[in-house]
Amino acid sequence: MRLIRLFRMAAVVLVFALALSGCWNRRELNELSVVLAMGVDKVDDEYVVTLQSVDPTQMSRNRAANRSPVVTFTQRSETIFEALRKVTTKASRKMYVAHLRLLVFNEKAAREGINDIVDFFARDHEFRPDFYIAIAKDANAQELLELTTPTEILPAMELYKSLKVSQEAWAPTAAVNIIDFLQKITKTGVEPVLTGVTVIGDIKKGKTLGNVTRPKSFSEFKYVGIGVLKDDRLIGWLNESESKAYNYVTNNIKSTVGIVGCPDSDKKFNVEVILSRVNVLPSIRDGEPYAQVKMKTEANLAEVGCDVDLTKEEEFLKLQSAASEQLYDLLFDSITRVQRHYGADIFGFGEAFHRKHPRQWHQWKRDWDRYFKEMQVDISIDYKLRKIGKMINPLDKAEKE
């Protein structure tokens, strides 16, 4: 009897062991092609989908020097999902998209509306929601993803890292991932933005390996300003200064550089912004929306072309005042232009009203575009210059002394 029980227990353990021995939907690495970047171009009424995937043979130390580290596949179809499946007619491996770093689509797609595109990428379970989104400006996404790049072995990683670093160190770009985009496109009181990227130079030569074998590349990519969207449609572009102002107001500035005119001459000096904090204070005046943008900024002197004596406090304060005024003009002009020209609340003023004045917001939200265009926005800046570097006075003035 005891022996029978042992046999039964062993049989149960064996059955469970067989059930847990593997995954029913496993996929071997040698059957997959890892996709790092994807481009979607709207052509007529169809999508041209371009995939940039890693060539696994080029990821080893003994890789061949005459082969590209990535392979691009392009397929055209009425839907993105069908185009992805059609790629298997050109590739021996199934596309694996969980490691996607960048999604790019052309201006035609952006101006006609990208809800359908984003819906697919947000809905499909294989895509992780941490990749960045950008718009190919004056270029096609296919051309961009076929470009070879000099710094990183994988072009997609260079595009990904450049977007991230440029927002942190320069600021006229916006590193927007799909979660950020979905949050803004589904909220009331704030409109989404996306960074533009273009290709400059000889695009045909830029697709060859010769593009990375010389000090100056034949062709290269460049991030160019921020695109303003209304709902899911691109309606225009911010220039470099306006893009920087957008990042100031939305608290996306970690570090950037500002060029300021000298107080008493036509020369310039540079400041390195090391701290920027903005509070948007919404209120109601005479039944109309009113917002105050309160900013605290700290910066260091970088280049000084002015004829100044920095040992004198009054001259140092003149530079500080000039930098503050320049930043005020930048913010005021940019906010005003977005209000008058686009009428799209990319700064999130409506969202601020929604939080502080929810009852009043429900009366305004259906006509918020009009309220936003006419709303008064006041700006106050607490600007401090901190460090002046290793030298006190400019070199030419020090030589005279």
Coordinates of C-alpha atoms in Angstrom, one line a residue:
M1 CA 0.0 0.0 0.0
R2 CA 2.8 2.3 0.9
L3 CA 4.6 1.5 -2.4
I4 CA 1.5 2.4 -4.4
R5 CA 1.3 5.8 -2.7
L6 CA 4.9 6.5 -3.6
F7 CA 4.3 5.5 -7.2
R8 CA 1.2 7.9 -7.3
M9 CA 3.2 10.7 -5.9
A10 CA 6.0 10.1 -8.3
A11 CA 3.5 10.1 -11.2
V12 CA 2.1 13.4 -10.1
V13 CA 5.5 15.0 -9.8
L14 CA 6.4 13.7 -13.2
V15 CA 3.3 15.2 -14.8
F16 CA 4.0 18.6 -13.3
A17 CA 7.6 18.4 -14.3
L18 CA 6.6 17.7 -17.9
A19 CA 4.2 20.6 -17.9
L20 CA 6.8 23.0 -16.6
S21 CA 9.7 21.9 -18.7
G22 CA 9.4 24.7 -21.3
C23 CA 7.5 27.7 -22.6
W24 CA 4.7 27.1 -25.1
N25 CA 5.5 30.3 -27.0
R26 CA 9.3 30.3 -26.8
R27 CA 11.3 31.7 -29.7
E28 CA 15.0 31.0 -30.2
L29 CA 17.4 33.9 -30.7
N30 CA 18.7 32.5 -34.0
E31 CA 15.1 32.7 -35.3
L32 CA 14.6 36.4 -34.6
S33 CA 15.8 39.7 -36.0
V34 CA 16.0 42.5 -33.4
V35 CA 14.5 45.8 -34.6
L36 CA 15.9 49.0 -33.1
A37 CA 14.2 51.6 -35.2
M38 CA 11.1 51.8 -37.3
G39 CA 9.9 54.3 -39.9
V40 CA 6.4 54.9 -41.2
D41 CA 5.9 57.0 -44.3
K42 CA 2.4 57.8 -45.6
V43 CA 2.4 57.5 -49.4
D44 CA -0.9 58.1 -51.1
D45 CA -3.3 56.0 -49.0
E46 CA -0.8 53.4 -47.9
Y47 CA 2.0 53.0 -45.4
V48 CA 5.7 52.4 -46.3
V49 CA 7.2 50.7 -43.2
T50 CA 10.9 50.6 -42.8
L51 CA 12.6 48.4 -40.2
Q52 CA 16.2 48.8 -39.1
S53 CA 17.4 45.5 -37.5
V54 CA 20.7 44.3 -36.1
D55 CA 22.9 42.1 -38.2
P56 CA 23.9 39.5 -35.6
T57 CA 27.1 38.5 -37.4
Q58 CA 28.3 42.1 -37.0
M59 CA 27.9 42.1 -33.2
S60 CA 30.9 39.8 -32.5
R61 CA 34.5 40.9 -32.1
N62 CA 35.5 39.2 -35.4
R63 CA 32.9 41.1 -37.5
A64 CA 33.6 41.7 -41.1
A65 CA 34.7 45.3 -41.9
N66 CA 32.9 45.4 -45.3
R67 CA 29.4 44.6 -43.9
S68 CA 26.9 47.0 -42.4
P69 CA 26.0 46.3 -38.7
V70 CA 22.3 46.8 -39.5
V71 CA 19.9 45.6 -42.2
T72 CA 16.9 47.6 -43.3
F73 CA 13.7 46.1 -44.7
T74 CA 11.0 48.1 -46.4
Q75 CA 7.4 47.0 -47.2
R76 CA 4.3 48.8 -48.4
S77 CA 0.8 48.0 -47.3
E78 CA -2.6 49.5 -46.4
T79 CA -1.9 48.7 -42.7
I80 CA 1.3 48.7 -40.6
F81 CA 0.6 45.3 -39.1
E82 CA 0.3 43.7 -42.6
A83 CA 3.5 45.5 -43.7
L84 CA 5.3 44.0 -40.7
R85 CA 4.2 40.5 -41.6
K86 CA 5.0 41.0 -45.3
V87 CA 8.6 41.7 -44.3
T88 CA 9.0 37.9 -43.8
T89 CA 9.0 37.5 -47.6
K90 CA 12.3 39.4 -47.6
A91 CA 13.9 38.2 -44.4
S92 CA 14.8 34.7 -43.0
R93 CA 13.9 35.7 -39.4
K94 CA 10.8 37.1 -37.8
M95 CA 11.1 40.7 -36.7
Y96 CA 11.4 41.1 -32.9
V97 CA 10.2 44.6 -31.9
A98 CA 10.5 44.6 -28.1
H99 CA 13.8 46.5 -28.2
L100 CA 12.5 49.3 -30.4
R101 CA 14.3 52.6 -29.6
L102 CA 12.9 55.0 -32.1
L103 CA 9.8 55.4 -34.2
V104 CA 9.8 58.0 -37.0
F105 CA 7.1 59.0 -39.4
N106 CA 7.1 61.5 -42.2
E107 CA 5.3 64.9 -42.3
K108 CA 2.5 63.7 -44.5
A109 CA 1.5 61.1 -41.9
A110 CA 1.9 63.6 -39.1
R111 CA -0.3 66.3 -40.9
E112 CA -3.0 63.8 -41.8
G113 CA -3.2 62.4 -38.2
I114 CA -1.2 59.8 -36.4
N115 CA -3.9 58.3 -34.1
D116 CA -4.1 55.1 -36.1
I117 CA -0.3 54.7 -36.1
V118 CA 0.1 55.3 -32.4
D119 CA -2.9 53.1 -31.6
F120 CA -1.2 50.1 -33.2
F121 CA 2.1 50.6 -31.3
A122 CA 0.3 51.1 -28.0
R123 CA -2.0 48.2 -28.5
D124 CA 0.4 45.5 -29.8
H125 CA 1.8 43.5 -26.8
E126 CA 5.3 43.1 -28.2
F127 CA 6.1 46.8 -28.1
R128 CA 7.6 48.1 -24.9
P129 CA 6.4 51.7 -24.1
D130 CA 9.8 53.3 -23.7
F131 CA 10.8 54.2 -27.3
Y132 CA 11.0 57.8 -28.6
I133 CA 8.9 59.2 -31.3
A134 CA 10.0 61.8 -33.9
I135 CA 8.9 63.3 -37.2
A136 CA 11.1 63.2 -40.3
K137 CA 11.1 66.9 -41.5
D138 CA 11.8 67.6 -45.2
A139 CA 12.8 63.9 -45.5
N140 CA 11.3 60.4 -45.5
A141 CA 11.7 58.1 -42.5
Q142 CA 13.0 55.5 -44.9
E143 CA 15.9 57.8 -45.9
L144 CA 16.7 58.5 -42.3
L145 CA 16.9 54.9 -41.3
E146 CA 19.0 53.9 -44.2
L147 CA 21.7 56.4 -43.2
T148 CA 25.0 55.1 -41.8
T149 CA 26.3 57.0 -38.8
P150 CA 29.9 57.5 -37.6
T151 CA 29.7 57.6 -33.8
E152 CA 27.7 54.5 -32.8
I153 CA 27.9 51.1 -34.6
L154 CA 24.1 50.9 -34.7
P155 CA 22.5 54.0 -36.3
A156 CA 19.3 53.6 -34.3
M157 CA 21.3 53.9 -31.1
E158 CA 23.0 57.1 -32.3
L159 CA 19.6 58.6 -33.1
Y160 CA 18.2 57.5 -29.8
K161 CA 21.1 58.8 -27.7
S162 CA 21.5 62.1 -29.6
L163 CA 17.8 63.0 -29.0
K164 CA 18.2 62.2 -25.3
V165 CA 21.5 64.1 -24.9
S166 CA 20.4 67.1 -26.9
Q167 CA 17.4 67.7 -24.7
E168 CA 19.6 67.5 -21.6
A169 CA 22.5 69.6 -22.8
W170 CA 21.1 71.9 -25.4
A171 CA 17.3 72.0 -25.0
P172 CA 15.6 72.8 -28.3
T173 CA 14.5 69.2 -28.7
A174 CA 11.9 67.1 -26.9
A175 CA 12.6 63.5 -26.1
V176 CA 9.0 62.2 -26.1
N177 CA 8.2 58.5 -25.6
I178 CA 5.0 56.9 -26.4
I179 CA 3.7 57.1 -22.9
D180 CA 4.3 60.8 -22.7
F181 CA 2.5 61.2 -26.1
L182 CA -0.5 59.1 -25.1
Q183 CA -0.9 61.0 -21.8
K184 CA -1.0 64.4 -23.6
I185 CA -3.2 63.3 -26.5
T186 CA -5.8 61.9 -24.1
K187 CA -5.8 64.8 -21.6
T188 CA -7.7 68.1 -22.0
G189 CA -5.8 71.3 -21.5
V190 CA -2.5 70.3 -23.1
E191 CA -1.5 69.5 -26.6
P192 CA 1.4 67.1 -27.6
V193 CA 4.7 68.0 -29.3
L194 CA 7.2 65.9 -31.2
T195 CA 10.8 66.6 -32.2
G196 CA 11.7 66.9 -35.9
V197 CA 14.7 65.2 -37.5
T198 CA 16.1 65.7 -41.0
V199 CA 18.8 64.4 -43.2
I200 CA 21.4 66.9 -44.6
G201 CA 24.0 66.4 -47.2
D202 CA 24.2 63.8 -50.0
I203 CA 21.6 61.2 -49.0
K204 CA 22.7 58.7 -51.6
K205 CA 26.3 58.6 -50.4
G206 CA 25.1 58.7 -46.8
K207 CA 23.6 55.3 -47.2
T208 CA 27.0 53.7 -48.0
L209 CA 29.7 52.6 -45.7
G210 CA 31.9 55.3 -47.1
N211 CA 29.9 57.7 -45.0
V212 CA 31.7 56.5 -41.9
T213 CA 35.2 56.1 -43.3
R214 CA 36.1 59.8 -43.7
P215 CA 36.4 62.6 -41.1
K216 CA 33.5 64.5 -42.6
S217 CA 30.5 62.4 -43.5
F218 CA 28.7 62.8 -46.8
S219 CA 25.4 63.0 -45.0
E220 CA 24.2 63.1 -41.5
F221 CA 21.0 63.5 -39.4
K222 CA 20.1 66.6 -37.4
Y223 CA 17.3 67.3 -34.9
V224 CA 15.5 70.5 -36.0
G225 CA 13.0 72.1 -33.6
I226 CA 9.8 70.9 -32.2
G227 CA 6.6 70.1 -34.0
V228 CA 3.3 71.5 -32.7
L229 CA 0.3 69.1 -32.8
K230 CA -3.4 69.8 -32.5
D231 CA -5.0 66.6 -31.3
D232 CA -3.1 64.1 -33.4
R233 CA -2.2 66.4 -36.4
L234 CA 1.0 68.4 -37.0
I235 CA 0.1 72.0 -37.6
G236 CA 3.5 73.7 -37.6
W237 CA 7.0 74.0 -36.3
L238 CA 8.8 75.9 -33.6
N239 CA 12.2 77.3 -34.4
E240 CA 15.2 76.7 -32.2
S241 CA 14.6 79.6 -29.8
E242 CA 10.8 78.8 -29.5
S243 CA 11.6 75.2 -28.9
K244 CA 14.0 76.1 -26.1
A245 CA 11.3 78.4 -24.6
Y246 CA 8.8 75.5 -24.6
N247 CA 11.3 73.4 -22.6
Y248 CA 11.8 76.2 -20.1
V249 CA 8.0 76.6 -19.5
T250 CA 7.4 72.8 -19.2
N251 CA 10.4 72.3 -16.8
N252 CA 12.4 70.2 -19.2
I253 CA 15.6 72.3 -18.9
K254 CA 18.5 70.5 -17.3
S255 CA 21.3 72.6 -18.9
T256 CA 21.5 74.9 -21.9
V257 CA 23.4 77.8 -23.3
G258 CA 22.1 81.4 -23.9
I259 CA 23.7 84.1 -26.0
V260 CA 23.2 87.6 -24.6
G261 CA 24.0 91.0 -25.9
C262 CA 26.5 93.1 -23.8
P263 CA 24.9 96.0 -22.0
D264 CA 27.0 98.8 -23.5
S265 CA 28.2 97.3 -26.8
D266 CA 27.2 95.2 -29.8
K267 CA 29.3 92.3 -28.5
K268 CA 28.0 89.1 -26.9
F269 CA 28.5 87.0 -23.8
N270 CA 27.4 83.4 -23.1
V271 CA 25.7 81.9 -20.0
E272 CA 25.4 78.3 -19.1
V273 CA 22.1 77.6 -17.4
I274 CA 22.6 75.1 -14.6
L275 CA 19.2 75.4 -12.9
S276 CA 15.7 76.3 -14.1
R277 CA 12.5 75.9 -12.3
V278 CA 9.1 77.1 -13.4
N279 CA 5.8 77.4 -11.6
V280 CA 2.6 78.2 -13.5
L281 CA 0.1 79.9 -11.3
P282 CA -3.4 80.0 -12.9
S283 CA -6.1 82.4 -11.7
I284 CA -9.3 84.1 -12.8
R285 CA -9.5 87.8 -13.5
D286 CA -12.8 89.4 -14.4
G287 CA -14.2 86.0 -15.3
E288 CA -11.3 85.3 -17.7
P289 CA -8.3 83.0 -17.4
Y290 CA -5.0 84.5 -16.3
A291 CA -1.7 82.8 -15.8
Q292 CA 1.6 83.8 -14.1
V293 CA 4.8 82.1 -15.1
K294 CA 7.3 82.3 -12.2
M295 CA 10.8 81.2 -13.0
K296 CA 13.9 80.7 -11.0
T297 CA 17.1 80.4 -13.0
E298 CA 20.8 80.1 -12.1
A299 CA 23.6 80.3 -14.6
N300 CA 27.4 80.5 -15.0
L301 CA 29.3 82.9 -17.2
A302 CA 30.9 80.9 -20.1
E303 CA 32.3 83.3 -22.8
V304 CA 32.6 87.0 -22.1
G305 CA 33.1 89.2 -25.1
C306 CA 32.1 92.4 -23.3
D307 CA 34.5 95.1 -22.1
V308 CA 33.7 94.8 -18.4
D309 CA 35.4 94.7 -15.1
L310 CA 33.9 91.8 -13.2
T311 CA 35.6 92.8 -10.0
K312 CA 33.0 95.6 -9.8
E313 CA 29.6 94.5 -8.6
E314 CA 27.6 97.0 -10.6
E315 CA 29.1 95.7 -13.9
F316 CA 28.5 92.1 -12.9
L317 CA 24.9 92.9 -12.1
K318 CA 24.5 94.6 -15.5
L319 CA 25.4 91.3 -17.1
Q320 CA 22.9 89.5 -14.9
S321 CA 20.2 91.9 -15.7
A322 CA 20.9 91.6 -19.5
A323 CA 20.7 87.8 -19.2
S324 CA 17.4 88.0 -17.3
E325 CA 15.9 90.4 -19.9
Q326 CA 17.0 88.3 -22.8
L327 CA 15.3 85.2 -21.2
Y328 CA 12.1 87.2 -20.6
D329 CA 11.9 88.3 -24.2
L330 CA 12.5 84.7 -25.3
L331 CA 9.7 83.4 -23.2
F332 CA 7.3 86.2 -23.9
D333 CA 7.8 86.2 -27.7
S334 CA 7.5 82.4 -27.9
I335 CA 4.4 82.1 -25.8
T336 CA 2.7 84.9 -27.6
R337 CA 3.5 83.4 -31.0
V338 CA 2.1 80.0 -30.1
Q339 CA -1.0 81.6 -28.8
R340 CA -1.6 83.8 -31.8
H341 CA -0.3 81.6 -34.6
Y342 CA -1.2 78.1 -33.5
G343 CA -3.8 78.4 -30.7
A344 CA -2.5 75.0 -29.4
D345 CA -1.9 74.9 -25.6
I346 CA 1.4 72.9 -25.7
F347 CA 2.5 74.5 -22.4
G348 CA -0.3 72.9 -20.4
F349 CA -1.9 76.1 -19.1
G350 CA -5.3 74.4 -19.4
E351 CA -4.2 71.5 -17.4
A352 CA -3.1 73.8 -14.6
F353 CA -6.5 75.4 -14.6
H354 CA -8.1 72.0 -14.5
R355 CA -6.2 71.2 -11.3
K356 CA -6.8 74.5 -9.5
H357 CA -10.2 75.6 -10.8
P358 CA -12.0 72.4 -11.8
R359 CA -15.5 73.9 -11.8
Q360 CA -14.6 76.8 -14.0
W361 CA -12.5 74.6 -16.2
H362 CA -15.6 72.5 -17.1
Q363 CA -17.2 75.7 -18.5
W364 CA -14.0 76.6 -20.5
K365 CA -12.7 73.3 -21.8
R366 CA -14.9 73.0 -24.9
D367 CA -13.8 76.5 -26.0
W368 CA -10.3 76.4 -24.5
D369 CA -8.6 77.2 -27.8
R370 CA -10.2 80.6 -27.9
Y371 CA -9.5 81.2 -24.2
F372 CA -5.9 80.2 -24.7
K373 CA -5.4 82.6 -27.6
E374 CA -6.7 85.5 -25.6
M375 CA -5.4 84.7 -22.2
Q376 CA -3.0 87.1 -20.5
V377 CA 0.3 85.5 -19.4
D378 CA 2.7 87.4 -17.1
I379 CA 6.3 86.3 -16.7
S380 CA 8.5 87.0 -13.7
I381 CA 12.1 85.7 -13.5
D382 CA 14.4 85.4 -10.5
Y383 CA 17.8 85.2 -12.4
K384 CA 21.1 84.7 -10.7
L385 CA 24.6 84.5 -12.2
R386 CA 26.7 82.3 -10.0
K387 CA 30.2 81.4 -11.2
I388 CA 32.5 83.2 -13.6
G389 CA 35.1 80.5 -14.2
K390 CA 38.8 80.4 -13.6
M391 CA 39.4 83.9 -14.8
I392 CA 37.8 87.1 -13.5
N393 CA 38.1 89.6 -16.3
P394 CA 38.2 89.0 -20.1
L395 CA 41.7 88.2 -21.4
D396 CA 42.3 91.4 -23.3
K397 CA 41.4 93.5 -20.3
A398 CA 43.6 91.4 -18.1
E399 CA 46.6 92.0 -20.5
K400 CA 46.1 95.7 -20.4
E401 CA 46.1 95.7 -16.6

